[in-house]
Amino acid sequence: MFEIVFLGTSASAPSAKRNLPAQVVMHDEYRFLIDCGEGTQRQILQSGIGFKRLNRILITHSHLDHILGLAGLLSTYMRWETIDELEIFAGKAALERISDLLYGVVLRGTTAPMPIRMRPISSGVFFEGEDFSVTAFPVQHRGPDCLGFIFQEKGRRPFLPEKAEALGIPSGPWRRDLVEGRAASLPNGQRIDPAEVLGEFRPGTRLVHIGDVGETDGLVEICRDADTLVIESTYLEEEAEMARHFAHMTAARAAALARQAGVKRLILTHISRRYREKEVLAEAQAVFQNVTVARDFDTFQVKHE
Ligand SMILES: [Zn+2]
Ligand SMILES: [Zn+2]
């Protein structure tokens, strides 16, 4: 299971109710901050998440509404030293701009009390936990090296206790071996193959996060059957020309991607002040039913049902 907390859901500039883009994805003890618009640290505090273990930052692209908050966040981390190191994963162009911001403005020749690790990523797996991975993939927006992210739990075959009972397998190390896919030799000499007590393979939870994006070509397979797709929705179809010009989605196009890819739930973010939330929702819902327009501090659990 993954949990996602939206810290900022506005496009380009903040509004009275929406801060600039930022969200936290959590899985067990792991936490990833995706994008860090201006004012994100106050959103972190207000959400109750806190700064602890919030030391892995994933950046979708180099635009200011997605990175300016890193300066303030680093400044706070330097004062409080609440983390051991800071890791920033982003495309090359975004890392260059972030380096200018952090080294040219915040640090200016001084050294941070913790290591700051700039991790250039392009496409492919860039982080692996015990039972999940995080993958980057390229998306087309204004400027080079824009990325989306896939959070994927490993699939597994569930242990079926009723089968184990029927086979007379005692609890203890034998069951653990079988759960981990190894054959077990019972005290009575009987040998049990894992296939005898494991159910059908079940894919793990899949959460796809796409930041600013102008084209959905090539994204359908990436989003295929995702449990949740999070994607920007800056415009409505009445301004489809403008959306194309600035390489952003309309609500209808984001919903069409969700429908084509067969995702289970769609969450829209990066909402412009020019529209009312219910207009965005209505346009998307006409194309794809299970859709939510995220608000600041909304939290969603993402599970594979
Ligand atoms: Zn943006
Ligand atoms: Zn952008």
PDB file of C-alpha atoms and ligand atoms in Angstrom:
ATOM      1  CA  MET A   1       0.000   0.000   0.000  1.00  0.00           C
ATOM      2  CA  PHE A   2       1.085   3.566  -0.686  1.00  0.00           C
ATOM      3  CA  GLU A   3      -0.290   6.711   0.851  1.00  0.00           C
ATOM      4  CA  ILE A   4      -0.196  10.070  -0.903  1.00  0.00           C
ATOM      5  CA  VAL A   5      -0.691  13.414   0.838  1.00  0.00           C
ATOM      6  CA  PHE A   6      -1.238  16.474  -1.316  1.00  0.00           C
ATOM      7  CA  LEU A   7       0.570  19.491   0.124  1.00  0.00           C
ATOM      8  CA  GLY A   8      -0.011  21.844  -2.787  1.00  0.00           C
ATOM      9  CA  THR A   9      -2.443  21.516  -5.686  1.00  0.00           C
ATOM     10  CA  SER A  10      -2.263  24.855  -7.511  1.00  0.00           C
ATOM     11  CA  ALA A  11      -0.801  25.546 -10.949  1.00  0.00           C
ATOM     12  CA  SER A  12       1.895  28.208 -11.476  1.00  0.00           C
ATOM     13  CA  ALA A  13       0.931  30.573  -8.637  1.00  0.00           C
ATOM     14  CA  PRO A  14      -0.716  29.911  -5.289  1.00  0.00           C
ATOM     15  CA  SER A  15      -4.354  30.768  -4.613  1.00  0.00           C
ATOM     16  CA  ALA A  16      -6.015  31.499  -1.283  1.00  0.00           C
ATOM     17  CA  LYS A  17      -6.900  27.804  -0.914  1.00  0.00           C
ATOM     18  CA  ARG A  18      -4.191  26.034  -2.863  1.00  0.00           C
ATOM     19  CA  ASN A  19      -0.433  26.127  -2.431  1.00  0.00           C
ATOM     20  CA  LEU A  20       2.138  25.336  -5.120  1.00  0.00           C
ATOM     21  CA  PRO A  21       2.840  21.743  -6.204  1.00  0.00           C
ATOM     22  CA  ALA A  22       4.130  19.275  -3.623  1.00  0.00           C
ATOM     23  CA  GLN A  23       3.022  15.850  -2.442  1.00  0.00           C
ATOM     24  CA  VAL A  24       4.395  13.159  -0.196  1.00  0.00           C
ATOM     25  CA  VAL A  25       4.230   9.460  -1.077  1.00  0.00           C
ATOM     26  CA  MET A  26       4.674   7.112   1.879  1.00  0.00           C
ATOM     27  CA  HIS A  27       5.286   3.375   2.097  1.00  0.00           C
ATOM     28  CA  ASP A  28       6.220   1.773   5.424  1.00  0.00           C
ATOM     29  CA  GLU A  29       9.015   3.953   6.812  1.00  0.00           C
ATOM     30  CA  TYR A  30       9.845   5.444   3.407  1.00  0.00           C
ATOM     31  CA  ARG A  31       8.748   8.953   2.466  1.00  0.00           C
ATOM     32  CA  PHE A  32       9.238  10.732  -0.835  1.00  0.00           C
ATOM     33  CA  LEU A  33       8.487  14.396  -1.375  1.00  0.00           C
ATOM     34  CA  ILE A  34       7.512  14.922  -5.012  1.00  0.00           C
ATOM     35  CA  ASP A  35       8.136  18.513  -6.092  1.00  0.00           C
ATOM     36  CA  CYS A  36       8.615  21.353  -3.676  1.00  0.00           C
ATOM     37  CA  GLY A  37       6.846  24.568  -4.613  1.00  0.00           C
ATOM     38  CA  GLU A  38       7.336  27.735  -2.614  1.00  0.00           C
ATOM     39  CA  GLY A  39       5.807  27.476   0.851  1.00  0.00           C
ATOM     40  CA  THR A  40       5.995  23.671   0.991  1.00  0.00           C
ATOM     41  CA  GLN A  41       7.633  23.608   4.416  1.00  0.00           C
ATOM     42  CA  ARG A  42       4.680  25.352   5.992  1.00  0.00           C
ATOM     43  CA  GLN A  43       2.355  22.861   4.280  1.00  0.00           C
ATOM     44  CA  ILE A  44       4.459  20.026   5.708  1.00  0.00           C
ATOM     45  CA  LEU A  45       3.964  21.448   9.195  1.00  0.00           C
ATOM     46  CA  GLN A  46       0.269  22.112   8.743  1.00  0.00           C
ATOM     47  CA  SER A  47      -0.340  18.608   7.372  1.00  0.00           C
ATOM     48  CA  GLY A  48       1.139  17.085  10.518  1.00  0.00           C
ATOM     49  CA  ILE A  49       3.618  14.997   8.482  1.00  0.00           C
ATOM     50  CA  GLY A  50       6.651  16.763   9.923  1.00  0.00           C
ATOM     51  CA  PHE A  51      10.184  16.810   8.539  1.00  0.00           C
ATOM     52  CA  LYS A  52      11.423  13.555  10.007  1.00  0.00           C
ATOM     53  CA  ARG A  53      12.711  11.113   7.386  1.00  0.00           C
ATOM     54  CA  LEU A  54      11.579  13.512   4.673  1.00  0.00           C
ATOM     55  CA  ASN A  55      14.983  13.445   3.039  1.00  0.00           C
ATOM     56  CA  ARG A  56      14.266  12.006  -0.426  1.00  0.00           C
ATOM     57  CA  ILE A  57      12.976  14.562  -2.883  1.00  0.00           C
ATOM     58  CA  LEU A  58      11.828  13.726  -6.407  1.00  0.00           C
ATOM     59  CA  ILE A  59      11.458  16.609  -8.841  1.00  0.00           C
ATOM     60  CA  THR A  60       9.330  16.313 -11.994  1.00  0.00           C
ATOM     61  CA  HIS A  61      10.891  19.251 -13.857  1.00  0.00           C
ATOM     62  CA  SER A  62      12.723  22.534 -13.504  1.00  0.00           C
ATOM     63  CA  HIS A  63       9.868  25.074 -13.482  1.00  0.00           C
ATOM     64  CA  LEU A  64       9.876  27.440 -10.537  1.00  0.00           C
ATOM     65  CA  ASP A  65       6.451  26.453  -9.222  1.00  0.00           C
ATOM     66  CA  HIS A  66       7.922  22.983  -8.580  1.00  0.00           C
ATOM     67  CA  ILE A  67      11.327  23.823  -7.077  1.00  0.00           C
ATOM     68  CA  LEU A  68      11.425  27.196  -5.301  1.00  0.00           C
ATOM     69  CA  GLY A  69      10.436  25.679  -1.949  1.00  0.00           C
ATOM     70  CA  LEU A  70      13.705  23.717  -1.859  1.00  0.00           C
ATOM     71  CA  ALA A  71      15.565  26.875  -0.818  1.00  0.00           C
ATOM     72  CA  GLY A  72      13.459  27.417   2.287  1.00  0.00           C
ATOM     73  CA  LEU A  73      13.360  23.728   3.099  1.00  0.00           C
ATOM     74  CA  LEU A  74      17.157  23.447   2.971  1.00  0.00           C
ATOM     75  CA  SER A  75      17.498  26.568   5.102  1.00  0.00           C
ATOM     76  CA  THR A  76      15.290  24.983   7.770  1.00  0.00           C
ATOM     77  CA  TYR A  77      17.087  21.628   7.571  1.00  0.00           C
ATOM     78  CA  MET A  78      20.406  23.447   8.049  1.00  0.00           C
ATOM     79  CA  ARG A  79      19.180  25.126  11.214  1.00  0.00           C
ATOM     80  CA  TRP A  80      17.441  22.163  12.780  1.00  0.00           C
ATOM     81  CA  GLU A  81      19.589  19.368  11.378  1.00  0.00           C
ATOM     82  CA  THR A  82      16.627  17.038  11.507  1.00  0.00           C
ATOM     83  CA  ILE A  83      17.975  14.825   8.730  1.00  0.00           C
ATOM     84  CA  ASP A  84      21.263  12.994   8.085  1.00  0.00           C
ATOM     85  CA  GLU A  85      21.401  13.658   4.371  1.00  0.00           C
ATOM     86  CA  LEU A  86      19.318  15.132   1.599  1.00  0.00           C
ATOM     87  CA  GLU A  87      18.855  13.294  -1.677  1.00  0.00           C
ATOM     88  CA  ILE A  88      17.380  15.103  -4.660  1.00  0.00           C
ATOM     89  CA  PHE A  89      16.391  12.976  -7.668  1.00  0.00           C
ATOM     90  CA  ALA A  90      15.650  14.868 -10.892  1.00  0.00           C
ATOM     91  CA  GLY A  91      16.464  15.167 -14.571  1.00  0.00           C
ATOM     92  CA  LYS A  92      19.689  16.918 -15.550  1.00  0.00           C
ATOM     93  CA  ALA A  93      18.136  20.284 -16.417  1.00  0.00           C
ATOM     94  CA  ALA A  94      16.174  20.469 -13.154  1.00  0.00           C
ATOM     95  CA  LEU A  95      19.249  19.526 -11.114  1.00  0.00           C
ATOM     96  CA  GLU A  96      21.227  22.341 -12.739  1.00  0.00           C
ATOM     97  CA  ARG A  97      18.632  24.913 -11.762  1.00  0.00           C
ATOM     98  CA  ILE A  98      18.279  23.422  -8.275  1.00  0.00           C
ATOM     99  CA  SER A  99      22.063  23.547  -7.848  1.00  0.00           C
ATOM    100  CA  ASP A 100      22.003  27.246  -8.762  1.00  0.00           C
ATOM    101  CA  LEU A 101      19.287  27.831  -6.181  1.00  0.00           C
ATOM    102  CA  LEU A 102      20.845  25.819  -3.373  1.00  0.00           C
ATOM    103  CA  TYR A 103      24.555  26.473  -3.937  1.00  0.00           C
ATOM    104  CA  GLY A 104      24.298  29.968  -5.451  1.00  0.00           C
ATOM    105  CA  VAL A 105      21.642  31.455  -3.159  1.00  0.00           C
ATOM    106  CA  VAL A 106      21.194  29.390  -0.002  1.00  0.00           C
ATOM    107  CA  LEU A 107      24.731  28.129   0.653  1.00  0.00           C
ATOM    108  CA  ARG A 108      26.871  30.707  -1.224  1.00  0.00           C
ATOM    109  CA  GLY A 109      30.193  29.054  -0.478  1.00  0.00           C
ATOM    110  CA  THR A 110      29.259  27.689   2.936  1.00  0.00           C
ATOM    111  CA  THR A 111      28.793  23.982   3.520  1.00  0.00           C
ATOM    112  CA  ALA A 112      25.544  22.382   4.603  1.00  0.00           C
ATOM    113  CA  PRO A 113      25.747  20.419   7.865  1.00  0.00           C
ATOM    114  CA  MET A 114      24.482  17.326   6.057  1.00  0.00           C
ATOM    115  CA  PRO A 115      25.518  15.859   2.706  1.00  0.00           C
ATOM    116  CA  ILE A 116      23.339  16.972  -0.202  1.00  0.00           C
ATOM    117  CA  ARG A 117      23.272  14.339  -2.906  1.00  0.00           C
ATOM    118  CA  MET A 118      22.159  15.378  -6.378  1.00  0.00           C
ATOM    119  CA  ARG A 119      20.964  12.244  -8.171  1.00  0.00           C
ATOM    120  CA  PRO A 120      20.510  12.674 -11.924  1.00  0.00           C
ATOM    121  CA  ILE A 121      17.832  10.320 -13.220  1.00  0.00           C
ATOM    122  CA  SER A 122      16.294   9.755 -16.643  1.00  0.00           C
ATOM    123  CA  SER A 123      14.292   6.609 -17.271  1.00  0.00           C
ATOM    124  CA  GLY A 124      14.254   3.354 -15.346  1.00  0.00           C
ATOM    125  CA  VAL A 125      14.278   2.198 -11.729  1.00  0.00           C
ATOM    126  CA  PHE A 126      16.172   4.629  -9.495  1.00  0.00           C
ATOM    127  CA  PHE A 127      15.132   3.493  -6.032  1.00  0.00           C
ATOM    128  CA  GLU A 128      14.425   0.068  -4.567  1.00  0.00           C
ATOM    129  CA  GLY A 129      13.041  -0.779  -1.143  1.00  0.00           C
ATOM    130  CA  GLU A 130      12.518  -4.302   0.191  1.00  0.00           C
ATOM    131  CA  ASP A 131       9.157  -4.744  -1.491  1.00  0.00           C
ATOM    132  CA  PHE A 132       8.759  -1.832  -3.882  1.00  0.00           C
ATOM    133  CA  SER A 133      10.566   0.214  -6.497  1.00  0.00           C
ATOM    134  CA  VAL A 134      10.365   3.729  -7.895  1.00  0.00           C
ATOM    135  CA  THR A 135      10.823   4.214 -11.643  1.00  0.00           C
ATOM    136  CA  ALA A 136      11.203   7.392 -13.661  1.00  0.00           C
ATOM    137  CA  PHE A 137       9.913   7.855 -17.190  1.00  0.00           C
ATOM    138  CA  PRO A 138      10.231  10.815 -19.572  1.00  0.00           C
ATOM    139  CA  VAL A 139       7.256  13.076 -20.266  1.00  0.00           C
ATOM    140  CA  GLN A 140       6.894  15.893 -22.767  1.00  0.00           C
ATOM    141  CA  HIS A 141       6.442  19.376 -21.261  1.00  0.00           C
ATOM    142  CA  ARG A 142       8.249  22.694 -21.813  1.00  0.00           C
ATOM    143  CA  GLY A 143      12.003  22.193 -21.543  1.00  0.00           C
ATOM    144  CA  PRO A 144      14.137  19.037 -21.390  1.00  0.00           C
ATOM    145  CA  ASP A 145      14.292  16.163 -18.893  1.00  0.00           C
ATOM    146  CA  CYS A 146      10.712  16.269 -17.550  1.00  0.00           C
ATOM    147  CA  LEU A 147       9.778  13.114 -15.650  1.00  0.00           C
ATOM    148  CA  GLY A 148       6.923  11.061 -14.262  1.00  0.00           C
ATOM    149  CA  PHE A 149       7.255   8.435 -11.522  1.00  0.00           C
ATOM    150  CA  ILE A 150       5.900   4.926 -10.940  1.00  0.00           C
ATOM    151  CA  PHE A 151       5.663   3.543  -7.400  1.00  0.00           C
ATOM    152  CA  GLN A 152       5.351  -0.218  -7.779  1.00  0.00           C
ATOM    153  CA  GLU A 153       4.976  -2.786  -5.040  1.00  0.00           C
ATOM    154  CA  LYS A 154       6.388  -6.202  -5.884  1.00  0.00           C
ATOM    155  CA  GLY A 155       3.771  -8.795  -6.706  1.00  0.00           C
ATOM    156  CA  ARG A 156       3.530 -11.990  -4.683  1.00  0.00           C
ATOM    157  CA  ARG A 157       1.678 -15.248  -4.241  1.00  0.00           C
ATOM    158  CA  PRO A 158      -0.283 -15.114  -0.985  1.00  0.00           C
ATOM    159  CA  PHE A 159       0.138 -17.877   1.603  1.00  0.00           C
ATOM    160  CA  LEU A 160      -3.085 -19.855   2.028  1.00  0.00           C
ATOM    161  CA  PRO A 161      -3.378 -20.961   5.681  1.00  0.00           C
ATOM    162  CA  GLU A 162      -6.333 -23.256   4.972  1.00  0.00           C
ATOM    163  CA  LYS A 163      -4.202 -25.274   2.523  1.00  0.00           C
ATOM    164  CA  ALA A 164      -1.385 -25.436   5.057  1.00  0.00           C
ATOM    165  CA  GLU A 165      -3.850 -26.727   7.660  1.00  0.00           C
ATOM    166  CA  ALA A 166      -5.190 -29.335   5.273  1.00  0.00           C
ATOM    167  CA  LEU A 167      -1.649 -30.561   4.575  1.00  0.00           C
ATOM    168  CA  GLY A 168      -0.919 -30.674   8.310  1.00  0.00           C
ATOM    169  CA  ILE A 169       1.963 -28.194   8.162  1.00  0.00           C
ATOM    170  CA  PRO A 170       2.799 -27.082  11.704  1.00  0.00           C
ATOM    171  CA  SER A 171       3.355 -23.414  12.400  1.00  0.00           C
ATOM    172  CA  GLY A 172       6.988 -22.350  12.682  1.00  0.00           C
ATOM    173  CA  PRO A 173       9.939 -22.273  10.274  1.00  0.00           C
ATOM    174  CA  TRP A 174       8.280 -24.612   7.748  1.00  0.00           C
ATOM    175  CA  ARG A 175       5.567 -22.112   7.000  1.00  0.00           C
ATOM    176  CA  ARG A 176       8.085 -19.284   6.791  1.00  0.00           C
ATOM    177  CA  ASP A 177      10.145 -21.208   4.222  1.00  0.00           C
ATOM    178  CA  LEU A 178       7.039 -21.815   2.144  1.00  0.00           C
ATOM    179  CA  VAL A 179       5.961 -18.150   2.368  1.00  0.00           C
ATOM    180  CA  GLU A 180       9.393 -17.191   1.072  1.00  0.00           C
ATOM    181  CA  GLY A 181       9.103 -19.640  -1.814  1.00  0.00           C
ATOM    182  CA  ARG A 182      11.333 -22.458  -0.496  1.00  0.00           C
ATOM    183  CA  ALA A 183      10.349 -26.119  -0.187  1.00  0.00           C
ATOM    184  CA  ALA A 184       9.865 -27.332   3.385  1.00  0.00           C
ATOM    185  CA  SER A 185      10.694 -30.729   4.912  1.00  0.00           C
ATOM    186  CA  LEU A 186       8.237 -31.448   7.724  1.00  0.00           C
ATOM    187  CA  PRO A 187       9.263 -33.208  10.974  1.00  0.00           C
ATOM    188  CA  ASN A 188       7.553 -36.367   9.659  1.00  0.00           C
ATOM    189  CA  GLY A 189       9.822 -36.333   6.606  1.00  0.00           C
ATOM    190  CA  GLN A 190       7.128 -35.134   4.199  1.00  0.00           C
ATOM    191  CA  ARG A 191       8.318 -32.620   1.606  1.00  0.00           C
ATOM    192  CA  ILE A 192       6.025 -29.708   0.677  1.00  0.00           C
ATOM    193  CA  ASP A 193       6.465 -27.596  -2.414  1.00  0.00           C
ATOM    194  CA  PRO A 194       5.579 -23.855  -2.085  1.00  0.00           C
ATOM    195  CA  ALA A 195       3.142 -24.185  -4.996  1.00  0.00           C
ATOM    196  CA  GLU A 196       0.975 -26.404  -2.764  1.00  0.00           C
ATOM    197  CA  VAL A 197       0.229 -23.624  -0.271  1.00  0.00           C
ATOM    198  CA  LEU A 198       0.557 -20.417  -2.299  1.00  0.00           C
ATOM    199  CA  GLY A 199      -2.336 -18.803  -4.157  1.00  0.00           C
ATOM    200  CA  GLU A 200      -2.341 -17.163  -7.569  1.00  0.00           C
ATOM    201  CA  PHE A 201       0.241 -14.453  -8.265  1.00  0.00           C
ATOM    202  CA  ARG A 202      -1.139 -11.037  -7.338  1.00  0.00           C
ATOM    203  CA  PRO A 203       0.461  -7.916  -8.773  1.00  0.00           C
ATOM    204  CA  GLY A 204       1.459  -5.269  -6.262  1.00  0.00           C
ATOM    205  CA  THR A 205      -0.019  -1.813  -5.908  1.00  0.00           C
ATOM    206  CA  ARG A 206       0.894   0.631  -8.672  1.00  0.00           C
ATOM    207  CA  LEU A 207       0.760   4.405  -8.266  1.00  0.00           C
ATOM    208  CA  VAL A 208       1.688   6.574 -11.254  1.00  0.00           C
ATOM    209  CA  HIS A 209       2.487  10.234 -10.729  1.00  0.00           C
ATOM    210  CA  ILE A 210       2.709  12.566 -13.726  1.00  0.00           C
ATOM    211  CA  GLY A 211       3.537  16.229 -13.188  1.00  0.00           C
ATOM    212  CA  ASP A 212       3.253  18.882 -15.866  1.00  0.00           C
ATOM    213  CA  VAL A 213       2.763  17.238 -19.248  1.00  0.00           C
ATOM    214  CA  GLY A 214       1.605  18.250 -22.727  1.00  0.00           C
ATOM    215  CA  GLU A 215       1.375  14.926 -24.579  1.00  0.00           C
ATOM    216  CA  THR A 216      -0.154  11.624 -23.540  1.00  0.00           C
ATOM    217  CA  ASP A 217       1.302   9.647 -26.479  1.00  0.00           C
ATOM    218  CA  GLY A 218       3.376   6.848 -25.053  1.00  0.00           C
ATOM    219  CA  LEU A 219       1.901   7.190 -21.552  1.00  0.00           C
ATOM    220  CA  VAL A 220      -0.993   4.754 -21.948  1.00  0.00           C
ATOM    221  CA  GLU A 221       1.170   1.660 -21.464  1.00  0.00           C
ATOM    222  CA  ILE A 222       2.995   3.256 -18.529  1.00  0.00           C
ATOM    223  CA  CYS A 223      -0.324   3.968 -16.811  1.00  0.00           C
ATOM    224  CA  ARG A 224      -1.890   0.625 -17.792  1.00  0.00           C
ATOM    225  CA  ASP A 225      -4.031  -0.808 -14.950  1.00  0.00           C
ATOM    226  CA  ALA A 226      -2.532   1.550 -12.357  1.00  0.00           C
ATOM    227  CA  ASP A 227      -4.423   1.551  -9.072  1.00  0.00           C
ATOM    228  CA  THR A 228      -4.151   5.327  -8.991  1.00  0.00           C
ATOM    229  CA  LEU A 229      -3.008   7.860 -11.564  1.00  0.00           C
ATOM    230  CA  VAL A 230      -2.129  11.341 -10.318  1.00  0.00           C
ATOM    231  CA  ILE A 231      -1.788  13.864 -13.137  1.00  0.00           C
ATOM    232  CA  GLU A 232      -1.948  17.595 -13.704  1.00  0.00           C
ATOM    233  CA  SER A 233      -5.092  19.227 -15.059  1.00  0.00           C
ATOM    234  CA  THR A 234      -4.281  22.870 -15.666  1.00  0.00           C
ATOM    235  CA  TYR A 235      -6.883  23.731 -18.312  1.00  0.00           C
ATOM    236  CA  LEU A 236     -10.405  22.993 -19.491  1.00  0.00           C
ATOM    237  CA  GLU A 237     -11.252  22.059 -23.077  1.00  0.00           C
ATOM    238  CA  GLU A 238     -12.582  25.584 -23.754  1.00  0.00           C
ATOM    239  CA  GLU A 239      -8.917  26.615 -23.601  1.00  0.00           C
ATOM    240  CA  ALA A 240      -7.480  23.536 -25.284  1.00  0.00           C
ATOM    241  CA  GLU A 241      -5.376  25.726 -27.598  1.00  0.00           C
ATOM    242  CA  MET A 242      -3.715  27.400 -24.639  1.00  0.00           C
ATOM    243  CA  ALA A 243      -3.158  24.012 -23.019  1.00  0.00           C
ATOM    244  CA  ARG A 244      -1.359  22.814 -26.141  1.00  0.00           C
ATOM    245  CA  HIS A 245       0.655  26.007 -26.384  1.00  0.00           C
ATOM    246  CA  PHE A 246       1.935  25.727 -22.813  1.00  0.00           C
ATOM    247  CA  ALA A 247       2.207  21.911 -22.949  1.00  0.00           C
ATOM    248  CA  HIS A 248      -0.359  21.177 -20.257  1.00  0.00           C
ATOM    249  CA  MET A 249      -3.345  18.836 -19.908  1.00  0.00           C
ATOM    250  CA  THR A 250      -7.006  19.666 -20.029  1.00  0.00           C
ATOM    251  CA  ALA A 251      -9.252  17.813 -17.569  1.00  0.00           C
ATOM    252  CA  ALA A 252     -10.799  15.884 -20.467  1.00  0.00           C
ATOM    253  CA  ARG A 253      -7.429  14.791 -21.877  1.00  0.00           C
ATOM    254  CA  ALA A 254      -6.193  13.657 -18.466  1.00  0.00           C
ATOM    255  CA  ALA A 255      -9.413  11.669 -18.056  1.00  0.00           C
ATOM    256  CA  ALA A 256      -9.053  10.170 -21.540  1.00  0.00           C
ATOM    257  CA  LEU A 257      -5.611   8.876 -20.595  1.00  0.00           C
ATOM    258  CA  ALA A 258      -7.072   7.290 -17.445  1.00  0.00           C
ATOM    259  CA  ARG A 259      -9.815   5.648 -19.488  1.00  0.00           C
ATOM    260  CA  GLN A 260      -7.512   4.343 -22.234  1.00  0.00           C
ATOM    261  CA  ALA A 261      -5.070   2.949 -19.685  1.00  0.00           C
ATOM    262  CA  GLY A 262      -7.810   1.320 -17.614  1.00  0.00           C
ATOM    263  CA  VAL A 263      -6.616   2.881 -14.350  1.00  0.00           C
ATOM    264  CA  LYS A 264      -8.821   2.366 -11.317  1.00  0.00           C
ATOM    265  CA  ARG A 265      -8.758   5.883  -9.896  1.00  0.00           C
ATOM    266  CA  LEU A 266      -7.740   9.257 -11.258  1.00  0.00           C
ATOM    267  CA  ILE A 267      -6.636  12.185  -9.091  1.00  0.00           C
ATOM    268  CA  LEU A 268      -6.246  15.580 -10.726  1.00  0.00           C
ATOM    269  CA  THR A 269      -3.948  18.277  -9.389  1.00  0.00           C
ATOM    270  CA  HIS A 270      -2.082  21.425 -10.624  1.00  0.00           C
ATOM    271  CA  ILE A 271      -5.414  23.271 -10.759  1.00  0.00           C
ATOM    272  CA  SER A 272      -5.578  26.769 -12.230  1.00  0.00           C
ATOM    273  CA  ARG A 273      -7.187  29.687 -10.431  1.00  0.00           C
ATOM    274  CA  ARG A 274      -9.090  30.479 -13.616  1.00  0.00           C
ATOM    275  CA  TYR A 275     -11.613  27.662 -13.055  1.00  0.00           C
ATOM    276  CA  ARG A 276     -13.874  26.419 -10.331  1.00  0.00           C
ATOM    277  CA  GLU A 277     -13.106  22.982  -8.972  1.00  0.00           C
ATOM    278  CA  LYS A 278     -16.526  21.631  -9.921  1.00  0.00           C
ATOM    279  CA  GLU A 279     -15.979  22.627 -13.561  1.00  0.00           C
ATOM    280  CA  VAL A 280     -12.731  20.658 -13.644  1.00  0.00           C
ATOM    281  CA  LEU A 281     -14.427  17.686 -11.996  1.00  0.00           C
ATOM    282  CA  ALA A 282     -17.424  17.763 -14.348  1.00  0.00           C
ATOM    283  CA  GLU A 283     -15.272  17.860 -17.481  1.00  0.00           C
ATOM    284  CA  ALA A 284     -13.165  14.912 -16.310  1.00  0.00           C
ATOM    285  CA  GLN A 285     -16.117  12.915 -15.016  1.00  0.00           C
ATOM    286  CA  ALA A 286     -17.827  13.060 -18.396  1.00  0.00           C
ATOM    287  CA  VAL A 287     -14.913  10.952 -19.677  1.00  0.00           C
ATOM    288  CA  PHE A 288     -13.834   8.902 -16.633  1.00  0.00           C
ATOM    289  CA  GLN A 289     -16.078   8.270 -13.653  1.00  0.00           C
ATOM    290  CA  ASN A 290     -13.750   7.571 -10.730  1.00  0.00           C
ATOM    291  CA  VAL A 291     -12.001  10.919 -10.516  1.00  0.00           C
ATOM    292  CA  THR A 292     -11.178  13.332  -7.701  1.00  0.00           C
ATOM    293  CA  VAL A 293      -9.824  16.860  -7.867  1.00  0.00           C
ATOM    294  CA  ALA A 294      -7.230  16.964  -5.088  1.00  0.00           C
ATOM    295  CA  ARG A 295      -7.270  19.727  -2.497  1.00  0.00           C
ATOM    296  CA  ASP A 296      -4.390  20.735  -0.252  1.00  0.00           C
ATOM    297  CA  PHE A 297      -3.994  18.233   2.608  1.00  0.00           C
ATOM    298  CA  ASP A 298      -6.117  15.532   0.951  1.00  0.00           C
ATOM    299  CA  THR A 299      -4.742  12.071   1.739  1.00  0.00           C
ATOM    300  CA  PHE A 300      -5.407   8.948  -0.282  1.00  0.00           C
ATOM    301  CA  GLN A 301      -4.530   5.337   0.350  1.00  0.00           C
ATOM    302  CA  VAL A 302      -3.537   3.456  -2.772  1.00  0.00           C
ATOM    303  CA  LYS A 303      -4.136  -0.291  -2.570  1.00  0.00           C
ATOM    304  CA  HIS A 304      -4.356  -3.061  -5.105  1.00  0.00           C
ATOM    305  CA  GLU A 305      -7.856  -4.459  -4.661  1.00  0.00           C
TER     306      GLU A 305
HETATM  307 ZN    ZN B   1       3.753  23.565 -12.922  1.00  0.00          ZN
HETATM  308 ZN    ZN B   2       5.871  23.215 -15.757  1.00  0.00          ZN
END
